[in-house]
XYZ file of C-alpha atoms in Angstrom:
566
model
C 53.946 165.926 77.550
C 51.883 164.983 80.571
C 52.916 165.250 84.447
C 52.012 161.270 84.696
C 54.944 161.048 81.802
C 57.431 163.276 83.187
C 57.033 160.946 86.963
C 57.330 157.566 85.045
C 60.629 159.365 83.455
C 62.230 160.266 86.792
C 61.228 157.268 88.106
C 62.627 155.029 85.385
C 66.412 157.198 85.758
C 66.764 156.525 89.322
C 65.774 152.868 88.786
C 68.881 152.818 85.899
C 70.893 154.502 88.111
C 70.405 152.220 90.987
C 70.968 149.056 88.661
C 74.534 150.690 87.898
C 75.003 151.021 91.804
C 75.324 154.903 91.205
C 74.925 156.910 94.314
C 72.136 156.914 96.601
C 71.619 160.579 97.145
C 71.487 161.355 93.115
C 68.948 158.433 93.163
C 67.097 159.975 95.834
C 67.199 162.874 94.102
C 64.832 162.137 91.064
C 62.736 159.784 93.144
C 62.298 162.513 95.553
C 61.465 164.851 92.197
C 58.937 162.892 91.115
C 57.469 162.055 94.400
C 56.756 166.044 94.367
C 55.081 166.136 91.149
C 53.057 163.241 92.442
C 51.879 165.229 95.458
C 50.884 168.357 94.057
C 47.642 168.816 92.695
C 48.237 170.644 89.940
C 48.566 169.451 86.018
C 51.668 170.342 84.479
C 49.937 173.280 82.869
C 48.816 174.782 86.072
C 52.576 174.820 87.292
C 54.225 178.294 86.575
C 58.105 177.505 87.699
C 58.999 173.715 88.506
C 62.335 174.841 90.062
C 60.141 176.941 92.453
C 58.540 173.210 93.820
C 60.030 171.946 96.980
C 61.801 168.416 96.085
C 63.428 170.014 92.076
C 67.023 171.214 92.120
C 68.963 171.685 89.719
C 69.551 168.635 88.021
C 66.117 167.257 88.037
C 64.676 170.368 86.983
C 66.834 170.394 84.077
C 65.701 166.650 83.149
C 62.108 168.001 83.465
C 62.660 170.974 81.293
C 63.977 168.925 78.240
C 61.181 166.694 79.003
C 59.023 169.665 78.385
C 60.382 171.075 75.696
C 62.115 168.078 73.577
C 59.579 165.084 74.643
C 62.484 163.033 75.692
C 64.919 162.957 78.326
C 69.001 162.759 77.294
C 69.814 161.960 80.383
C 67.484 158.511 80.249
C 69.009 157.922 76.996
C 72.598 157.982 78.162
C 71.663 155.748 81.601
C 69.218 153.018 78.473
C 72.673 152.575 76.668
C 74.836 151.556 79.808
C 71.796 149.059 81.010
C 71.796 145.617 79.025
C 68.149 144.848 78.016
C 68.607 141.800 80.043
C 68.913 143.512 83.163
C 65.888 144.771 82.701
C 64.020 141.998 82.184
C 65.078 140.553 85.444
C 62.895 143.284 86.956
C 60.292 140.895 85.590
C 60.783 138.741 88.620
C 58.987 139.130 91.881
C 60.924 140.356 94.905
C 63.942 141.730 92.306
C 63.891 145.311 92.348
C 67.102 147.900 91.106
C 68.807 147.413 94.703
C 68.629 143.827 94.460
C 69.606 143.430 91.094
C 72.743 145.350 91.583
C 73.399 143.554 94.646
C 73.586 140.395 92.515
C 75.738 141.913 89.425
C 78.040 142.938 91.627
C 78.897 139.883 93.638
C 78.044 137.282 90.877
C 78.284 139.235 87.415
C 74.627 138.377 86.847
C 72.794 140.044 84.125
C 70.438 137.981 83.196
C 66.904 135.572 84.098
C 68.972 132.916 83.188
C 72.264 133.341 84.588
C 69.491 134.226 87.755
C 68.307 131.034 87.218
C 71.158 128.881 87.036
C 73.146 130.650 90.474
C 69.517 130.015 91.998
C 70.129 126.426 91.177
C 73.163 126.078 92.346
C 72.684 127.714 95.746
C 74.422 130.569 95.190
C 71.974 133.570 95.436
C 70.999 132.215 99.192
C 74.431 132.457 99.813
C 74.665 136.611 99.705
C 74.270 138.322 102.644
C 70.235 139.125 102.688
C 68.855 136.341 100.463
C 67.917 133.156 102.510
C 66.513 129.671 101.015
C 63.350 130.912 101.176
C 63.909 134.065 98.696
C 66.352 131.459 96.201
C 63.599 129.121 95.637
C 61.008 132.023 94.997
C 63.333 133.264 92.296
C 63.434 129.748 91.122
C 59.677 129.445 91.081
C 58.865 132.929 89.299
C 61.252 132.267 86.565
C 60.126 128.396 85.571
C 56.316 130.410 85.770
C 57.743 133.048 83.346
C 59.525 130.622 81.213
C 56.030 128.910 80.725
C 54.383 131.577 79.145
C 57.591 133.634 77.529
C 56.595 133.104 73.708
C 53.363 135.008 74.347
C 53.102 139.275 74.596
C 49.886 140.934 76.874
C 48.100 143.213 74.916
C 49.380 146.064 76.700
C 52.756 145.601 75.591
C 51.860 144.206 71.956
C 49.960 147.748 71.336
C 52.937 149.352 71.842
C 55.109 147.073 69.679
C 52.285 147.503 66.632
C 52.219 151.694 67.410
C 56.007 151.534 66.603
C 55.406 149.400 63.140
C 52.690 151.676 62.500
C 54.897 154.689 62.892
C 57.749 153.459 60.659
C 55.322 152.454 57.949
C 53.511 155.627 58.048
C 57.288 157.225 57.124
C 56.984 154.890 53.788
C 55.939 156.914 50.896
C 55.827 153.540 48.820
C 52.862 151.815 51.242
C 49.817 153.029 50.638
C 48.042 151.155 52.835
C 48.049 148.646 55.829
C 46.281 147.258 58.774
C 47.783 145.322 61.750
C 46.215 141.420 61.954
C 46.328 138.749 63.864
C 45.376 138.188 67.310
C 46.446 141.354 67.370
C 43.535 142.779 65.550
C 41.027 140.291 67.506
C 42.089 141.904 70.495
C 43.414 138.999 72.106
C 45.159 138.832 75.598
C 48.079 137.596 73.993
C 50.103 137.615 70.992
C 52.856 135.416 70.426
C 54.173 137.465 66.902
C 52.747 140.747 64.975
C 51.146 140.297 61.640
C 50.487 143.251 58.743
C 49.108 143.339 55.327
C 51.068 146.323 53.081
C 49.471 147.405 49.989
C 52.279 148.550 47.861
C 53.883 148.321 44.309
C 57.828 148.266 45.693
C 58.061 145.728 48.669
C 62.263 146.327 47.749
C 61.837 149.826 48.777
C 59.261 149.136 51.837
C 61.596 146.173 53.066
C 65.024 148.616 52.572
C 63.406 151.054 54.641
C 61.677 149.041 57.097
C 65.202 148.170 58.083
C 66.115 151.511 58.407
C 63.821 152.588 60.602
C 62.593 149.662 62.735
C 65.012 148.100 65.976
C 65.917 145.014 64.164
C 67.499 142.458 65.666
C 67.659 139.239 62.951
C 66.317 138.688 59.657
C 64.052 135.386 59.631
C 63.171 136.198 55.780
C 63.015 138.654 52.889
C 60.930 138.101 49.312
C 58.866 140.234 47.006
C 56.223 138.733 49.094
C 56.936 138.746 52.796
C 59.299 140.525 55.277
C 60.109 138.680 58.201
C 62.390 139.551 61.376
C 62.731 140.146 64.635
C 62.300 143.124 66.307
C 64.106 144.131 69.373
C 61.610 146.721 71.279
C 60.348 146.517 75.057
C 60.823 142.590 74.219
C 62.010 140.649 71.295
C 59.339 140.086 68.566
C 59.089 138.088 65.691
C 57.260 140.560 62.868
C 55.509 139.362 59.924
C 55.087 141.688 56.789
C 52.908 140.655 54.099
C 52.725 142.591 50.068
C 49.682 142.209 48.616
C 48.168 144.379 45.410
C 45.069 146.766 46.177
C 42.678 144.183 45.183
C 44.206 141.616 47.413
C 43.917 143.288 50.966
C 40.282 142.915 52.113
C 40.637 138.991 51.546
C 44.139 138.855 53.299
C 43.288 140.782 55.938
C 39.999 138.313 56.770
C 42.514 135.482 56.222
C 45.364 136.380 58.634
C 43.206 138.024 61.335
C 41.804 134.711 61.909
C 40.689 132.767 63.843
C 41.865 129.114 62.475
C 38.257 128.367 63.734
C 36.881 131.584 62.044
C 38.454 130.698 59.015
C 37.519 127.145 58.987
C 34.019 128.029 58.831
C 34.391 130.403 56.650
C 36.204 127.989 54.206
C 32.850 125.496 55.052
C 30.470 128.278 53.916
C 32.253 128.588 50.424
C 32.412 125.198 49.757
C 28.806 124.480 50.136
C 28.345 127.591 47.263
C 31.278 125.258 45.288
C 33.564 128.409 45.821
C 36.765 128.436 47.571
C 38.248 131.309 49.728
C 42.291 132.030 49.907
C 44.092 135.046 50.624
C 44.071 136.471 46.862
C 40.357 136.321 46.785
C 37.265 133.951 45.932
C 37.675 131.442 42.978
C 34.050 131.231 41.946
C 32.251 127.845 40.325
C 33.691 129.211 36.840
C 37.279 129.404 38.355
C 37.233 132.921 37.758
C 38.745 135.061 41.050
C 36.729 137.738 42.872
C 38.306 140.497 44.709
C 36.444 142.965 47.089
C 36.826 146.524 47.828
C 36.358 145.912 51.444
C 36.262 143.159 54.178
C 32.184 144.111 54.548
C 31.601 143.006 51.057
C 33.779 139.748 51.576
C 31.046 138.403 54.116
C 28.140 140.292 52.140
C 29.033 137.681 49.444
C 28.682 134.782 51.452
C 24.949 136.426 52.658
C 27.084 137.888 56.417
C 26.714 141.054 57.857
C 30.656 141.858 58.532
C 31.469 140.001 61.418
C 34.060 142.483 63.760
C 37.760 141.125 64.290
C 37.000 140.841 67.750
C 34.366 137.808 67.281
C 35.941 135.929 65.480
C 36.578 133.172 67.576
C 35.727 129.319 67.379
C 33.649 129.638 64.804
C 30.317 129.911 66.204
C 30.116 133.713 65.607
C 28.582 132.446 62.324
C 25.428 131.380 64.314
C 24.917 134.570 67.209
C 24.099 136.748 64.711
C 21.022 138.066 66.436
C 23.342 138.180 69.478
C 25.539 140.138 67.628
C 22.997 142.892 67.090
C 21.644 142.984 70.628
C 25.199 143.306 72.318
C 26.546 146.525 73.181
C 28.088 149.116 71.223
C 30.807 151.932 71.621
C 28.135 154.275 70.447
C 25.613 152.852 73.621
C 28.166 154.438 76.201
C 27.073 157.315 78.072
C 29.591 157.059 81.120
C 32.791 156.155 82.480
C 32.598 155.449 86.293
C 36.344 155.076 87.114
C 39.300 157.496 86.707
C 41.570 158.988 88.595
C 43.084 163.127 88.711
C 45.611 164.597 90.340
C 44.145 164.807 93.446
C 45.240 161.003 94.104
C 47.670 158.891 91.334
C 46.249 160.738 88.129
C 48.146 163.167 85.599
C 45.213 165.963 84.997
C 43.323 167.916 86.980
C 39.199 167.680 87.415
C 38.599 170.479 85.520
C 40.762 168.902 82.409
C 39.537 165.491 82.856
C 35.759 167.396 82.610
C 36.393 168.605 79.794
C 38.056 165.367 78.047
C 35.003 163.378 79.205
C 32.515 165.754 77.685
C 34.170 166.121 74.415
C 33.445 162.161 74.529
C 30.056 162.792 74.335
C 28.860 161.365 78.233
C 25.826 162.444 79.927
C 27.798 161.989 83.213
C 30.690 160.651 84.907
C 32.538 160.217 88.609
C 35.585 160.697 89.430
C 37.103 157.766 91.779
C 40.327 158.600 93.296
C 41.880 156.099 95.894
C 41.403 156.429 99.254
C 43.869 156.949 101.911
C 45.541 153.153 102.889
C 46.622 153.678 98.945
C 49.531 155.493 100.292
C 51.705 154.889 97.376
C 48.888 156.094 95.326
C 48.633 159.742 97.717
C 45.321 158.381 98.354
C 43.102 160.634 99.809
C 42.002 161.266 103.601
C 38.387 162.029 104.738
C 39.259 165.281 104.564
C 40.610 165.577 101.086
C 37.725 163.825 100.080
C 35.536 166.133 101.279
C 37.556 169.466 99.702
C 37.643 167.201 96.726
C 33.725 167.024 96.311
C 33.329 170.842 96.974
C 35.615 171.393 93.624
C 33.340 168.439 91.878
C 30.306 170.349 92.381
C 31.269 173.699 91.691
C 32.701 172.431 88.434
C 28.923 171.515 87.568
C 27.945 174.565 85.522
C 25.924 172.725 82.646
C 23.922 169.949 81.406
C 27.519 167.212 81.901
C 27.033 165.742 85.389
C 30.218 164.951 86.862
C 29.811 162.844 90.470
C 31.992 162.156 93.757
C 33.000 158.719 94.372
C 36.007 156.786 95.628
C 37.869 153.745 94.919
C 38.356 152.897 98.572
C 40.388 149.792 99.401
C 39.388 146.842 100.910
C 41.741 146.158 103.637
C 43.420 142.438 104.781
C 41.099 142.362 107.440
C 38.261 143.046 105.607
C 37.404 146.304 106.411
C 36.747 149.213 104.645
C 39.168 152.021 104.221
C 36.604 154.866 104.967
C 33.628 154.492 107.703
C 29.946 154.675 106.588
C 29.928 158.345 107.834
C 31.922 159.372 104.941
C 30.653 156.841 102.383
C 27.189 158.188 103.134
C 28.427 161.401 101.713
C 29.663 160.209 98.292
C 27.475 160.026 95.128
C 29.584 156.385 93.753
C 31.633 153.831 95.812
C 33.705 151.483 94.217
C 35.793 148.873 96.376
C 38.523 146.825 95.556
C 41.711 144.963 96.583
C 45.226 146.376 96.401
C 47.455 144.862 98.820
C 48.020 140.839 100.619
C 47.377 139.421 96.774
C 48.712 135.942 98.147
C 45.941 135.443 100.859
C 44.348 132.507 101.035
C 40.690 132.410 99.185
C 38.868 131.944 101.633
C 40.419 135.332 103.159
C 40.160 136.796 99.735
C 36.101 136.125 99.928
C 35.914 137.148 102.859
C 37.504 140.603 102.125
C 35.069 140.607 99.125
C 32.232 139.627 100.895
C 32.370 142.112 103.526
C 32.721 144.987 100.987
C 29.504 143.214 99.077
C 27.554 143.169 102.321
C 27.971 147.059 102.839
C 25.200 149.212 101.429
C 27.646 152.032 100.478
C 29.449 150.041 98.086
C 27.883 150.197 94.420
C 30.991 148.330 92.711
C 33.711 145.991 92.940
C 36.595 146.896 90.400
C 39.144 144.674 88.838
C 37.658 141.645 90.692
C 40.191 138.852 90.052
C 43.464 141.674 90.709
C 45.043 139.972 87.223
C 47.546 142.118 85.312
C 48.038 140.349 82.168
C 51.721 138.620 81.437
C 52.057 139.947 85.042
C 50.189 138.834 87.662
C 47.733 136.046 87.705
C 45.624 137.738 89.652
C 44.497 136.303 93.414
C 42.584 133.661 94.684
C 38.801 134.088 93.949
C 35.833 131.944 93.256
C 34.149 133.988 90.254
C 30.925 131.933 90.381
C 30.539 132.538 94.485
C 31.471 136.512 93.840
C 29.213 136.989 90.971
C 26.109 135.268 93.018
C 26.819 138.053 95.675
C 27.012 141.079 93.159
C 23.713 138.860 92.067
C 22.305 139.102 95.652
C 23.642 142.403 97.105
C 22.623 144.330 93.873
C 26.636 145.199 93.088
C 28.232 146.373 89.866
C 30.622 144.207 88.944
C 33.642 146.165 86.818
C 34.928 145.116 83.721
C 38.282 147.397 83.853
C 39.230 148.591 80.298
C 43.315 148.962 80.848
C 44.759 146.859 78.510
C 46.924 145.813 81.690
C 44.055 144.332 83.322
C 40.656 143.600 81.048
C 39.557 142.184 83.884
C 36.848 140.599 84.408
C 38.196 137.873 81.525
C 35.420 136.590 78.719
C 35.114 133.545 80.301
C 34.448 135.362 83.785
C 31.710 137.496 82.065
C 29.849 135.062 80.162
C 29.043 133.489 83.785
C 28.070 137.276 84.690
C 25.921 137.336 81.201
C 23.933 134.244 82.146
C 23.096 135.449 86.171
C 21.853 138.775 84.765
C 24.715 140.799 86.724
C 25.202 144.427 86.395
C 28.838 145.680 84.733
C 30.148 148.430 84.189
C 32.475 148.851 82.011
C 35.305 151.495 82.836
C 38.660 153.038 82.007
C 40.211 153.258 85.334
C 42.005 156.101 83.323
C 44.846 157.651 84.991
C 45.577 160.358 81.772
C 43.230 161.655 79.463
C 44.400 159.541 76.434
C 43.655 156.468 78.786
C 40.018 157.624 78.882
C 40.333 155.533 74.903
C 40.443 152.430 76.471
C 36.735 152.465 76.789
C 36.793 151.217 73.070
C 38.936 148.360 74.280
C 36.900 147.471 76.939
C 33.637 147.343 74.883
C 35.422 144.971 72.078
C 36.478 142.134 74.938
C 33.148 142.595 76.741
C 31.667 141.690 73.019
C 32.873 138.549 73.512
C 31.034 137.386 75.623
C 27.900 139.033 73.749
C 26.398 141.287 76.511
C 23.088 143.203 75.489
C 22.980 146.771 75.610
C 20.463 146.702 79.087
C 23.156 144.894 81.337
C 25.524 147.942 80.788
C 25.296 150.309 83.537
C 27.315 152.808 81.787
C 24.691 152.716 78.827
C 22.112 153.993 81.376
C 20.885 157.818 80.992
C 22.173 159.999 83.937
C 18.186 160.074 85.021
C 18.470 156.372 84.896
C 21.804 155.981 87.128
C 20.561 158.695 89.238
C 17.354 156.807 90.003
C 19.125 153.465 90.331
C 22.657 153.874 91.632
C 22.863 157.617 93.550
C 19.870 158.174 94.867
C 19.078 154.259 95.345
């Protein structure tokens, strides 16, 4: 149990609490607890007594202890089964926080995006004492933009829907295998279902205890062959389990991870050999069926390397396959340039994040908390900054370099958050934009420009602002920004967070062809988000980037030379 996990708890009990309409001083009560944990330094380790913390009585304290000691919170559990789902999901709406939301059960009986929808339709939400016109047809707006991409699940939330089938079939003595497919397993975006192949000789059993164990809402279908249903987790699912025998799971897995395109070709290829491919196996010329061990010696037999799931897109994979050998690798990454401790918004300390970076086998790495506009964030003053660096240094006692740097915000205006006299001082400067998403673009360049221009800066992070299934992201013209990083000699981020993987493919094959450097980074905020590197090197695969175009592939002589001491 991590301190960021114990503040997301408190946080989420006082947002139940105020969509009940409990009272304000017990909700004030665990925001105020976990606004303390926030503040302090310290990792939950380095804490000796939490009730001795300013901010913890007794109440909170007590939710904190059984956080500690039983990994999950009774108290949360209790609020979860008074809150419909559907309330919930209403937080999914711009400008609707708890407050609001109770606001609007309790003079309309709303607990729902649609019942929100249809009072907003109606005029009756501008008709509440602090909602105008203005607000109603906002509400209005967000929910048609919702509605338009509701049958589709970001990434971030469809890894946590797969960890849960994972978890439940890893209870099953009867499967003795599996592997999650789909778009899923090409690390897609988005995912409209979940897909997994189950070796196993008793699909009864599997499917008897699958039910027992998974959130299951409705059963769409049940056979010696298939399980289908939907699942009720974070959202509702629809969840598609295939049984196959031993020999069948290397070809079923090729044929549902797809792509339609992938598989087209693929089909194509066999063909032209007078074989044909299915999900059992390969029929041969003398209608005799081949199995394979593995997916590697599926595509050996058609004279492929194996292609990853990640690239298998339209088809044309089938012809980069020098590409595929030049592009980067997990195994090429020698640095992660943006994370965060608890010094700003992170869970661990320097020291512990030092140590989690090493064991990853980096050369070097800087730490890049926010700077001080990112209030919210306990973003750091001039001053804290330079304490901050002292600690850096002294923590350099072997051949692991670990650097200063900031992620400073780029303000409205277009100024920087910290002068030149303090950005002089730091080894790594990223910039980016937090706040006025709905500027117009040319303000938006502008902001971006005038970061660009500044010699301090070394990189822009999460360029386009997108959180995926969230927020499109604000109004930038990618080919005008990545001429600047071009020109001005920037780093241009490809954040690894499954909430953001931003820049998109699209974005970076533009970057690919103007020679611009990236970095890709984990913008880690815990140590176990420090694992999204391997994320962000599958979609930045996509777009087949070489090895040399990866500043995080550079030795720590190399981004010395080039970036620190530039």
């Amino acid at each position: 149990m991590d301190k960021k996990t114990i503040i997301r708890t408190l946080e989420q009990i006082a947002l139940h609490m105020e969509l009940l309409g409990e009272n304000p001083f017990k909700i004030s009560a665990f925001r105020k607890a976990a606004n303390t944990l926030e503040l302090d330094g310290r990792s939950l380790a380095e804490m000796d007594d939490i009730y001795e913390l300013k901010g913890i009585g007794k109440s909170t304290g007590t939710v904190i202890q059984d956080l500690i000691e039983k990994g999950e919170s009774e108290t949360l559990k209790e609020l979860e089964r008074k809150v419909p789902r559907s309330m919930l999901d209403m937080l999914k709406i711009p400008g609707l926080g708890g407050k609001r939301i109770a606001k609007i059960r309790e003079a309309l009986g709303i607990e729902s995006i649609e019942a929100l929808y249809e009072a907003a339709k109606a005029n009756e939400i501008s008709q509440l004492p602090g909602f105008g016109k203005k607000t109603e047809q906002n509400f209005i707006e967000a929910i048609e933009q919702l509605n338009e991409r509701s049958d589709k699940h970001p990434l971030w939330l469809v890894e946590k829907m797969v960890k849960e089938v994972e978890k439940a079939l890893n209870q099953i003595e009867q499967v003795k295998k599996y592997e999650a497919t789909g778009s899923y397993r090409r690390r897609e975006e988005e995912s409209s279902d979940l897909d997994f192949i189950v070796v196993t000789d008793e699909p009864d059993s599997v499917t008897k205890q699958l039910k027992e164990l998974l959130p299951i809402d409705s059963i769409i279908g049940s056979g010696e062959s298939k399980f289908s249903f939907t699942a009720r987790f974070d959202e509702y699912v629809d969840v598609d389990i295939r049984f196959v025998t031993a020999t069948q799971f290397a070809t079923a897995i090729h044929h549902f991870t797809g792509s339609k395109d992938h598989n087209v070709k693929m089909r194509q290829r066999a063909k032209e050999r007078g074989e044909k491919i299915s999900e059992y196996g390969v029929t041969l010329k003398d209608g005799t069926m081949q199995t394979f061990d593995t997916e590697e010696q599926f595509f050996n037999h058609f004279d492929l390397p194996f292609i990853p799931p990640n690239l298998r897109q339209n088809g044309t994979e089938l012809e980069k396959l020098d590409e595929m050998e030049r592009m980067v690798k997990l195994e090429h990454m020698n640095s992660d340039l943006h994370m965060h401790t608890t010094w700003s918004d992170g869970a661990f300390s320097i020291g512990e994040m030092r140590e989690a970076l090493k064991a990853k086998g980096y050369t070097h790495a800087v730490i890049t908390d926010h700077s001080q506009y990112l209030k919210v964030a306990n973003g750091l003053t001039p001053e804290r900054l330079f304490e901050q660096q002292k600690e850096i240094a002294a923590s350099n006692i072997d051949d692991f370099l670990l650097l200063s740097g900031t992620e400073m915000d780029i303000l409205p205006d277009g100024s920087l958050d910290f002068d030149d006299e303090v950005l002089a001082n730091l080894d790594f400067v990223i910039a980016s934009i937090h706040s006025s998403f709905n500027q117009k673009e040319e303000e938006i360049m502008h902001r971006l420009h005038e970061a660009m221009k500044n010699p301090h800066v070394d990189m822009i992070a999460h360029p386009t602002g997108r959180v995926i299934g969230k927020r499109d992201g604000y109004a930038i013209n990618i080919p005008q920004f990545l001429q600047w990083a071009k020109q001005y000699h920037k780093i241009v981020e490809v954040n690894a967070s499954p909430y953001r993987l931003d820049l998109s493919v699209e974005h970076l094959k533009l970057a690919k062809e103007l020679g611009v450097w990236i970095a890709i980074n984990t913008d880690a905020h815990a140590i176990d988000q420090l694992d999204y590197m391997e994320l962000g090197v599958l979609h930045t695969q996509k777009a087949y980037i070489e090895r040399e175009q990866i500043v995080n592939t550079w030795t720590k002589e190399q981004f010395l030379e080039r970036i620190v001491h530039k």
